[in-house]
Coordinates of C-alpha atoms in Angstrom, one line a residue:
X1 CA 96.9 -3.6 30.2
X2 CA 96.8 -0.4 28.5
X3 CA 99.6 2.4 27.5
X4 CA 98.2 3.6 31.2
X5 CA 99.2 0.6 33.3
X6 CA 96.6 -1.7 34.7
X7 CA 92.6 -1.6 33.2
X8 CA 89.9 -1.8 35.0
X9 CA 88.1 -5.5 34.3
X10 CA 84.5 -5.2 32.4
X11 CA 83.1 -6.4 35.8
X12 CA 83.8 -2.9 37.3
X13 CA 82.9 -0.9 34.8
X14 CA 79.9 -2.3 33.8
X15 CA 77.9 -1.6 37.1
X16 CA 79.4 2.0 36.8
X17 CA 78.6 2.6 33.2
X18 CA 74.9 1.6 33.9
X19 CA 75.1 3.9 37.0
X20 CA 76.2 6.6 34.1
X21 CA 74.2 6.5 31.8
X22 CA 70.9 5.8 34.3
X23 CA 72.5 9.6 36.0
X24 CA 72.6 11.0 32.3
X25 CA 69.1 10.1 31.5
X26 CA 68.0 11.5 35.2
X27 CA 70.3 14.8 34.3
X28 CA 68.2 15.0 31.4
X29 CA 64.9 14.6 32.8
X30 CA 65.2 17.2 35.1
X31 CA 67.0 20.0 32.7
X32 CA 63.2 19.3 30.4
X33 CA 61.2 19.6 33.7
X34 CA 63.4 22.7 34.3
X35 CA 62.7 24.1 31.1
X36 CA 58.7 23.9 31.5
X37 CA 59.6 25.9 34.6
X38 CA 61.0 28.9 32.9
X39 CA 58.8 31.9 33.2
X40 CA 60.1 33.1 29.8
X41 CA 58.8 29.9 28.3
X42 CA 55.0 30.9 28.5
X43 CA 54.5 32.7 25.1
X44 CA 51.3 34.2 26.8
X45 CA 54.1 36.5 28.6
X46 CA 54.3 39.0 25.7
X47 CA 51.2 39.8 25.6
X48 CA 51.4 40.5 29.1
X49 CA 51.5 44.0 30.9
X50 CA 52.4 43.1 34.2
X51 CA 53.3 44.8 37.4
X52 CA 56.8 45.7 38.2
X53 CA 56.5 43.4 40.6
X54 CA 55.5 40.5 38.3
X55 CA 58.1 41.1 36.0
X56 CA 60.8 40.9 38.8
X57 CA 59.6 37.6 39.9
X58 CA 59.4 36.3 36.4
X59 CA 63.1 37.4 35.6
X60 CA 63.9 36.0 38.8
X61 CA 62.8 32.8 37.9
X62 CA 64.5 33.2 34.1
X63 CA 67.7 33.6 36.2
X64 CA 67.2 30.7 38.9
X65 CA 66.1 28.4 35.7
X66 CA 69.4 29.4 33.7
X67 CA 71.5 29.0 36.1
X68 CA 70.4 25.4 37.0
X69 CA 70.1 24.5 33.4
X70 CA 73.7 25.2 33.1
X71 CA 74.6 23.3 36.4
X72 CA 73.0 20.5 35.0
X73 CA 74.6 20.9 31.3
X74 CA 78.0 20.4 33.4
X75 CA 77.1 17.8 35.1
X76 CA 75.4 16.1 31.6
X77 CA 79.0 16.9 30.2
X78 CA 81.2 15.6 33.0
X79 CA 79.0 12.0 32.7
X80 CA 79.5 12.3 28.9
X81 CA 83.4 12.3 29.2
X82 CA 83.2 9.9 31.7
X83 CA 81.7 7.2 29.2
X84 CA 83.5 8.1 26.7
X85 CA 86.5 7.2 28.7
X86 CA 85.5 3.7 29.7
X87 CA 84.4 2.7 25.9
X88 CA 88.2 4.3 24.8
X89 CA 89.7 2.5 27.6
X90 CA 91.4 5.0 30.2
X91 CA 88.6 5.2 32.1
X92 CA 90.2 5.9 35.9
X93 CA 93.2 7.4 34.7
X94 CA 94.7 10.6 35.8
X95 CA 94.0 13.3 32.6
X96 CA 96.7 15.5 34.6
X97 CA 99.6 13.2 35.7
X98 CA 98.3 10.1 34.0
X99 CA 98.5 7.6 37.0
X100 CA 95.2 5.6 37.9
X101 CA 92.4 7.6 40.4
X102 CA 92.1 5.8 43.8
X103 CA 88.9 3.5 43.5
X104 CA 87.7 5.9 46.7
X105 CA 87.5 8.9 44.6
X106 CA 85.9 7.1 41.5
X107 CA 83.3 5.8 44.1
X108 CA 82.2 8.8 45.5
X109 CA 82.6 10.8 41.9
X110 CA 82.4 8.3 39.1
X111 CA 83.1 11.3 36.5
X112 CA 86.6 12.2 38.3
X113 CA 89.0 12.6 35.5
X114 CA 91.7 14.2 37.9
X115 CA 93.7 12.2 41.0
X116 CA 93.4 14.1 44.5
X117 CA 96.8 15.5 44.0
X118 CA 95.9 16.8 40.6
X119 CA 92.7 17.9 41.6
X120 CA 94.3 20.0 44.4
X121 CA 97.0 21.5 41.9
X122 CA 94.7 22.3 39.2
X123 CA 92.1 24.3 42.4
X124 CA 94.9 26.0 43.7
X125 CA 95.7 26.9 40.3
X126 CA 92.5 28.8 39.5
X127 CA 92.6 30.9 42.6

């Protein structure tokens, strides 16, 4: 029992702390594959006078690379809070209303930190 209500038993949040931090080290693996990706990276590029063309496709790809990096930062972060949860103790607990997250939602999104009803509030919120 914690200041929360009911805590989940080590024998559910093991498997799902493995699952995270096996996630986290995929996450990771594919922002540095990302990063070797990056048309910017090549250092050869400055000394480069390329078509217009060329240079379009290579900012193109600076962009596409970016913006995935940061999509995958997020998600990096989201797993991150989501350990640090389960070693503090609240892990499945509502950060908005403070009741537990249905078991459903952690299944499908075991880095939910918000119940549906607080999920829904905080969306509708931001619109």
């Amino acid at each position: 029992m914690t200041k929360y209500g009911v805590k989940f038993p080590i024998q559910v949040l093991q498997p799902i702390r493995d699952y995270l931090l096996k996630r986290e080290s995929q996450v990771k693996k594919s922002r540095k594959q990302l990063e070797k990706e990056d048309p910017f990276a090549d250092t050869t590029r400055l000394n480069d006078n390329a078509a217009v063309d060329a240079e379009a496709a290579e900012e193109y790809g600076h962009e596409r690379v970016t913006a995935l990096k940061s999509e995958l930062d997020k998600t990096l972060i989201r797993i991150r809070k989501a350990l640090s949860r389960i070693k503090v103790g609240n892990y499945g607990v509502c950060s908005g209303c403070k009741k537990l997250i249905d078991t459903d939602r952690l299944a499908i999104d075991p880095t939910a930190d918000l119940c549906v009803k607080c999920a829904k509030s905080t969306k509708k919120q931001a619109q």
